[in-house]
Amino acid sequence: MKMEIWKYYDITHKEHLVCNPTSIEKLNKLLDLMKLKSDLKVLEIATGKGEFLIRLIEKYNISGVGVDLSPYHLGDARRKAKERVPNADLKLIEMDGADYKPDVSESFDLSCCLGASWIYNGHEGTLKYLMSQTIPNGLIMVGEPFWICKPPKEYFN
């Protein structure tokens, strides 16, 4: 019996607030460093459980669009948003980020993709896509997981 991939990720990421390998401390530091104006419009591709967008709303009162393929993670995101930012202008869309086309291109003040550049076949494709969705002089943020040091061979076994 083959497990559905998004159910697998739901199980393996059940205890994670953020689906990428980072700490809440680092996430909060990033949010503090951003110093955004309120009322910006933000796009997050591969939003996962929506923690980054929800924290942006809590801190800066932005409006947001989060796109993700996982119905399980988006379910978590919707529950958290309803509890923490019930009146926010937040749209959570279940679809492949590669297929997301907003009504108006270049309409976001900040476009980001954290830990999922594979959606656009790598870093260059990710940057091109995010640029196409961001207003002139807007912000683009891309983050990728990486090894601090190569793990031992046994780790992969």
PDB file of C-alpha atoms in Angstrom:
ATOM      1  CA  MET A   1       0.000   0.000   0.000  1.00  0.00           C
ATOM      2  CA  LYS A   2       1.402   3.366  -1.054  1.00  0.00           C
ATOM      3  CA  MET A   3       0.898   6.365   1.224  1.00  0.00           C
ATOM      4  CA  GLU A   4      -0.357   9.584  -0.294  1.00  0.00           C
ATOM      5  CA  ILE A   5       2.601  12.024  -0.270  1.00  0.00           C
ATOM      6  CA  TRP A   6       0.794  14.917   1.444  1.00  0.00           C
ATOM      7  CA  LYS A   7      -0.463  12.610   4.192  1.00  0.00           C
ATOM      8  CA  TYR A   8       3.155  11.464   4.684  1.00  0.00           C
ATOM      9  CA  TYR A   9       4.323  15.072   5.058  1.00  0.00           C
ATOM     10  CA  ASP A  10       1.431  15.784   7.404  1.00  0.00           C
ATOM     11  CA  ILE A  11       2.592  12.952   9.668  1.00  0.00           C
ATOM     12  CA  THR A  12       6.301  13.824   9.509  1.00  0.00           C
ATOM     13  CA  HIS A  13       5.695  17.564  10.028  1.00  0.00           C
ATOM     14  CA  LYS A  14       2.866  17.275  12.580  1.00  0.00           C
ATOM     15  CA  GLU A  15       4.866  18.912  15.392  1.00  0.00           C
ATOM     16  CA  HIS A  16       6.489  21.586  13.191  1.00  0.00           C
ATOM     17  CA  LEU A  17       5.201  25.157  13.219  1.00  0.00           C
ATOM     18  CA  VAL A  18       7.348  25.904  10.177  1.00  0.00           C
ATOM     19  CA  CYS A  19       7.875  23.114   7.662  1.00  0.00           C
ATOM     20  CA  ASN A  20      11.451  24.116   6.846  1.00  0.00           C
ATOM     21  CA  PRO A  21      14.375  23.447   9.155  1.00  0.00           C
ATOM     22  CA  THR A  22      14.603  26.678  11.103  1.00  0.00           C
ATOM     23  CA  SER A  23      13.909  27.739  14.637  1.00  0.00           C
ATOM     24  CA  ILE A  24      11.128  30.004  15.822  1.00  0.00           C
ATOM     25  CA  GLU A  25      13.858  32.281  17.208  1.00  0.00           C
ATOM     26  CA  LYS A  26      15.354  32.698  13.730  1.00  0.00           C
ATOM     27  CA  LEU A  27      11.922  33.244  12.219  1.00  0.00           C
ATOM     28  CA  ASN A  28      11.145  35.954  14.783  1.00  0.00           C
ATOM     29  CA  LYS A  29      14.527  37.593  14.161  1.00  0.00           C
ATOM     30  CA  LEU A  30      13.798  37.645  10.423  1.00  0.00           C
ATOM     31  CA  LEU A  31      10.390  39.221  11.048  1.00  0.00           C
ATOM     32  CA  ASP A  32      11.978  41.898  13.254  1.00  0.00           C
ATOM     33  CA  LEU A  33      14.647  42.677  10.653  1.00  0.00           C
ATOM     34  CA  MET A  34      12.097  43.113   7.863  1.00  0.00           C
ATOM     35  CA  LYS A  35      10.633  46.358   9.271  1.00  0.00           C
ATOM     36  CA  LEU A  36       7.707  46.327   6.836  1.00  0.00           C
ATOM     37  CA  LYS A  37       5.072  49.011   6.452  1.00  0.00           C
ATOM     38  CA  SER A  38       1.539  47.989   7.287  1.00  0.00           C
ATOM     39  CA  ASP A  39      -0.987  47.271   4.565  1.00  0.00           C
ATOM     40  CA  LEU A  40       1.513  45.643   2.202  1.00  0.00           C
ATOM     41  CA  LYS A  41       0.348  42.800  -0.020  1.00  0.00           C
ATOM     42  CA  VAL A  42       2.412  39.607   0.387  1.00  0.00           C
ATOM     43  CA  LEU A  43       2.578  36.407  -1.670  1.00  0.00           C
ATOM     44  CA  GLU A  44       4.055  33.262  -0.149  1.00  0.00           C
ATOM     45  CA  ILE A  45       4.546  30.265  -2.403  1.00  0.00           C
ATOM     46  CA  ALA A  46       4.723  26.938  -0.517  1.00  0.00           C
ATOM     47  CA  THR A  47       3.182  28.547   2.562  1.00  0.00           C
ATOM     48  CA  GLY A  48       2.869  25.203   4.346  1.00  0.00           C
ATOM     49  CA  LYS A  49       1.058  25.774   7.629  1.00  0.00           C
ATOM     50  CA  GLY A  50       1.008  29.525   7.016  1.00  0.00           C
ATOM     51  CA  GLU A  51       3.073  30.418  10.079  1.00  0.00           C
ATOM     52  CA  PHE A  52       5.225  32.984   8.268  1.00  0.00           C
ATOM     53  CA  LEU A  53       2.226  34.799   6.738  1.00  0.00           C
ATOM     54  CA  ILE A  54       0.237  34.696   9.967  1.00  0.00           C
ATOM     55  CA  ARG A  55       3.165  36.170  11.894  1.00  0.00           C
ATOM     56  CA  LEU A  56       3.550  38.882   9.231  1.00  0.00           C
ATOM     57  CA  ILE A  57      -0.127  39.747   9.669  1.00  0.00           C
ATOM     58  CA  GLU A  58       0.205  39.803  13.461  1.00  0.00           C
ATOM     59  CA  LYS A  59       3.313  41.997  13.383  1.00  0.00           C
ATOM     60  CA  TYR A  60       2.740  44.267  10.368  1.00  0.00           C
ATOM     61  CA  ASN A  61      -0.968  44.062   9.476  1.00  0.00           C
ATOM     62  CA  ILE A  62      -0.249  42.983   5.905  1.00  0.00           C
ATOM     63  CA  SER A  63      -2.668  41.241   3.555  1.00  0.00           C
ATOM     64  CA  GLY A  64      -1.518  37.933   2.190  1.00  0.00           C
ATOM     65  CA  VAL A  65      -1.923  35.121  -0.272  1.00  0.00           C
ATOM     66  CA  GLY A  66      -0.477  31.735   0.641  1.00  0.00           C
ATOM     67  CA  VAL A  67      -0.261  28.975  -1.955  1.00  0.00           C
ATOM     68  CA  ASP A  68       0.472  25.333  -1.133  1.00  0.00           C
ATOM     69  CA  LEU A  69      -0.308  21.885  -2.504  1.00  0.00           C
ATOM     70  CA  SER A  70      -0.890  20.163   0.837  1.00  0.00           C
ATOM     71  CA  PRO A  71      -4.532  20.044   1.907  1.00  0.00           C
ATOM     72  CA  TYR A  72      -3.359  18.991   5.377  1.00  0.00           C
ATOM     73  CA  HIS A  73      -0.961  21.885   5.906  1.00  0.00           C
ATOM     74  CA  LEU A  74      -3.485  24.365   4.521  1.00  0.00           C
ATOM     75  CA  GLY A  75      -6.081  22.947   6.905  1.00  0.00           C
ATOM     76  CA  ASP A  76      -3.683  23.708   9.765  1.00  0.00           C
ATOM     77  CA  ALA A  77      -3.055  27.184   8.319  1.00  0.00           C
ATOM     78  CA  ARG A  78      -6.777  27.937   8.079  1.00  0.00           C
ATOM     79  CA  ARG A  79      -7.375  26.839  11.676  1.00  0.00           C
ATOM     80  CA  LYS A  80      -4.486  28.977  12.952  1.00  0.00           C
ATOM     81  CA  ALA A  81      -5.563  31.993  10.908  1.00  0.00           C
ATOM     82  CA  LYS A  82      -9.137  31.740  12.188  1.00  0.00           C
ATOM     83  CA  GLU A  83      -7.839  31.629  15.765  1.00  0.00           C
ATOM     84  CA  ARG A  84      -5.032  34.205  15.594  1.00  0.00           C
ATOM     85  CA  VAL A  85      -5.974  36.654  12.803  1.00  0.00           C
ATOM     86  CA  PRO A  86      -9.703  36.129  12.228  1.00  0.00           C
ATOM     87  CA  ASN A  87     -10.281  39.472  10.501  1.00  0.00           C
ATOM     88  CA  ALA A  88      -7.191  39.395   8.305  1.00  0.00           C
ATOM     89  CA  ASP A  89      -7.210  39.757   4.544  1.00  0.00           C
ATOM     90  CA  LEU A  90      -5.646  36.333   3.984  1.00  0.00           C
ATOM     91  CA  LYS A  91      -6.295  33.941   1.124  1.00  0.00           C
ATOM     92  CA  LEU A  92      -4.978  30.378   1.384  1.00  0.00           C
ATOM     93  CA  ILE A  93      -5.054  28.583  -1.949  1.00  0.00           C
ATOM     94  CA  GLU A  94      -4.564  24.854  -2.488  1.00  0.00           C
ATOM     95  CA  MET A  95      -2.673  24.481  -5.736  1.00  0.00           C
ATOM     96  CA  ASP A  96       0.783  24.006  -7.197  1.00  0.00           C
ATOM     97  CA  GLY A  97       2.720  27.251  -6.880  1.00  0.00           C
ATOM     98  CA  ALA A  98       3.951  26.769 -10.452  1.00  0.00           C
ATOM     99  CA  ASP A  99       0.345  27.120 -11.621  1.00  0.00           C
ATOM    100  CA  TYR A 100      -0.587  30.141  -9.501  1.00  0.00           C
ATOM    101  CA  LYS A 101      -1.449  33.166 -11.621  1.00  0.00           C
ATOM    102  CA  PRO A 102      -2.975  36.118  -9.757  1.00  0.00           C
ATOM    103  CA  ASP A 103      -5.555  38.299 -11.466  1.00  0.00           C
ATOM    104  CA  VAL A 104      -2.938  41.032 -11.872  1.00  0.00           C
ATOM    105  CA  SER A 105       0.795  40.379 -12.322  1.00  0.00           C
ATOM    106  CA  GLU A 106       3.293  42.551 -10.473  1.00  0.00           C
ATOM    107  CA  SER A 107       0.728  43.148  -7.756  1.00  0.00           C
ATOM    108  CA  PHE A 108       2.607  42.086  -4.594  1.00  0.00           C
ATOM    109  CA  ASP A 109       4.831  44.290  -2.441  1.00  0.00           C
ATOM    110  CA  LEU A 110       6.679  41.214  -1.161  1.00  0.00           C
ATOM    111  CA  SER A 111       6.833  37.823  -2.865  1.00  0.00           C
ATOM    112  CA  CYS A 112       8.553  34.915  -1.187  1.00  0.00           C
ATOM    113  CA  CYS A 113       9.293  31.229  -1.469  1.00  0.00           C
ATOM    114  CA  LEU A 114      11.033  29.678   1.518  1.00  0.00           C
ATOM    115  CA  GLY A 115      12.548  26.243   1.058  1.00  0.00           C
ATOM    116  CA  ALA A 116      10.751  25.254  -2.134  1.00  0.00           C
ATOM    117  CA  SER A 117      12.681  26.512  -5.164  1.00  0.00           C
ATOM    118  CA  TRP A 118      12.140  23.054  -6.676  1.00  0.00           C
ATOM    119  CA  ILE A 119       8.679  24.335  -7.667  1.00  0.00           C
ATOM    120  CA  TYR A 120      10.296  26.535 -10.316  1.00  0.00           C
ATOM    121  CA  ASN A 121      13.171  24.183 -11.176  1.00  0.00           C
ATOM    122  CA  GLY A 122      15.709  25.943  -8.993  1.00  0.00           C
ATOM    123  CA  HIS A 123      16.839  29.282  -7.694  1.00  0.00           C
ATOM    124  CA  GLU A 124      16.877  31.122 -11.037  1.00  0.00           C
ATOM    125  CA  GLY A 125      13.364  30.020 -11.993  1.00  0.00           C
ATOM    126  CA  THR A 126      12.110  30.953  -8.532  1.00  0.00           C
ATOM    127  CA  LEU A 127      13.579  34.444  -8.762  1.00  0.00           C
ATOM    128  CA  LYS A 128      12.102  34.969 -12.244  1.00  0.00           C
ATOM    129  CA  TYR A 129       8.648  33.895 -11.107  1.00  0.00           C
ATOM    130  CA  LEU A 130       8.703  35.999  -7.941  1.00  0.00           C
ATOM    131  CA  MET A 131       9.913  39.030  -9.901  1.00  0.00           C
ATOM    132  CA  SER A 132       6.964  38.623 -12.275  1.00  0.00           C
ATOM    133  CA  GLN A 133       4.550  38.859  -9.334  1.00  0.00           C
ATOM    134  CA  THR A 134       6.198  41.748  -7.481  1.00  0.00           C
ATOM    135  CA  ILE A 135       5.675  45.476  -7.979  1.00  0.00           C
ATOM    136  CA  PRO A 136       8.640  47.507  -9.244  1.00  0.00           C
ATOM    137  CA  ASN A 137      10.946  48.216  -6.286  1.00  0.00           C
ATOM    138  CA  GLY A 138       9.117  45.567  -4.250  1.00  0.00           C
ATOM    139  CA  LEU A 139      10.811  42.891  -2.172  1.00  0.00           C
ATOM    140  CA  ILE A 140      11.623  39.293  -3.054  1.00  0.00           C
ATOM    141  CA  MET A 141      12.670  36.738  -0.477  1.00  0.00           C
ATOM    142  CA  VAL A 142      13.978  33.247  -1.192  1.00  0.00           C
ATOM    143  CA  GLY A 143      15.280  30.883   1.459  1.00  0.00           C
ATOM    144  CA  GLU A 144      16.757  27.442   1.064  1.00  0.00           C
ATOM    145  CA  PRO A 145      17.672  24.714   3.535  1.00  0.00           C
ATOM    146  CA  PHE A 146      21.326  23.698   3.489  1.00  0.00           C
ATOM    147  CA  TRP A 147      23.734  21.436   5.323  1.00  0.00           C
ATOM    148  CA  ILE A 148      26.031  23.241   7.756  1.00  0.00           C
ATOM    149  CA  CYS A 149      28.302  20.238   7.399  1.00  0.00           C
ATOM    150  CA  LYS A 150      27.929  17.043   5.430  1.00  0.00           C
ATOM    151  CA  PRO A 151      26.161  14.418   7.559  1.00  0.00           C
ATOM    152  CA  PRO A 152      27.721  10.996   8.094  1.00  0.00           C
ATOM    153  CA  LYS A 153      26.916   8.282   5.579  1.00  0.00           C
ATOM    154  CA  GLU A 154      24.822   6.454   8.195  1.00  0.00           C
ATOM    155  CA  TYR A 155      22.414   9.390   8.296  1.00  0.00           C
ATOM    156  CA  PHE A 156      21.251   8.612   4.770  1.00  0.00           C
ATOM    157  CA  ASN A 157      20.809   4.911   5.501  1.00  0.00           C
TER     158      ASN A 157
END
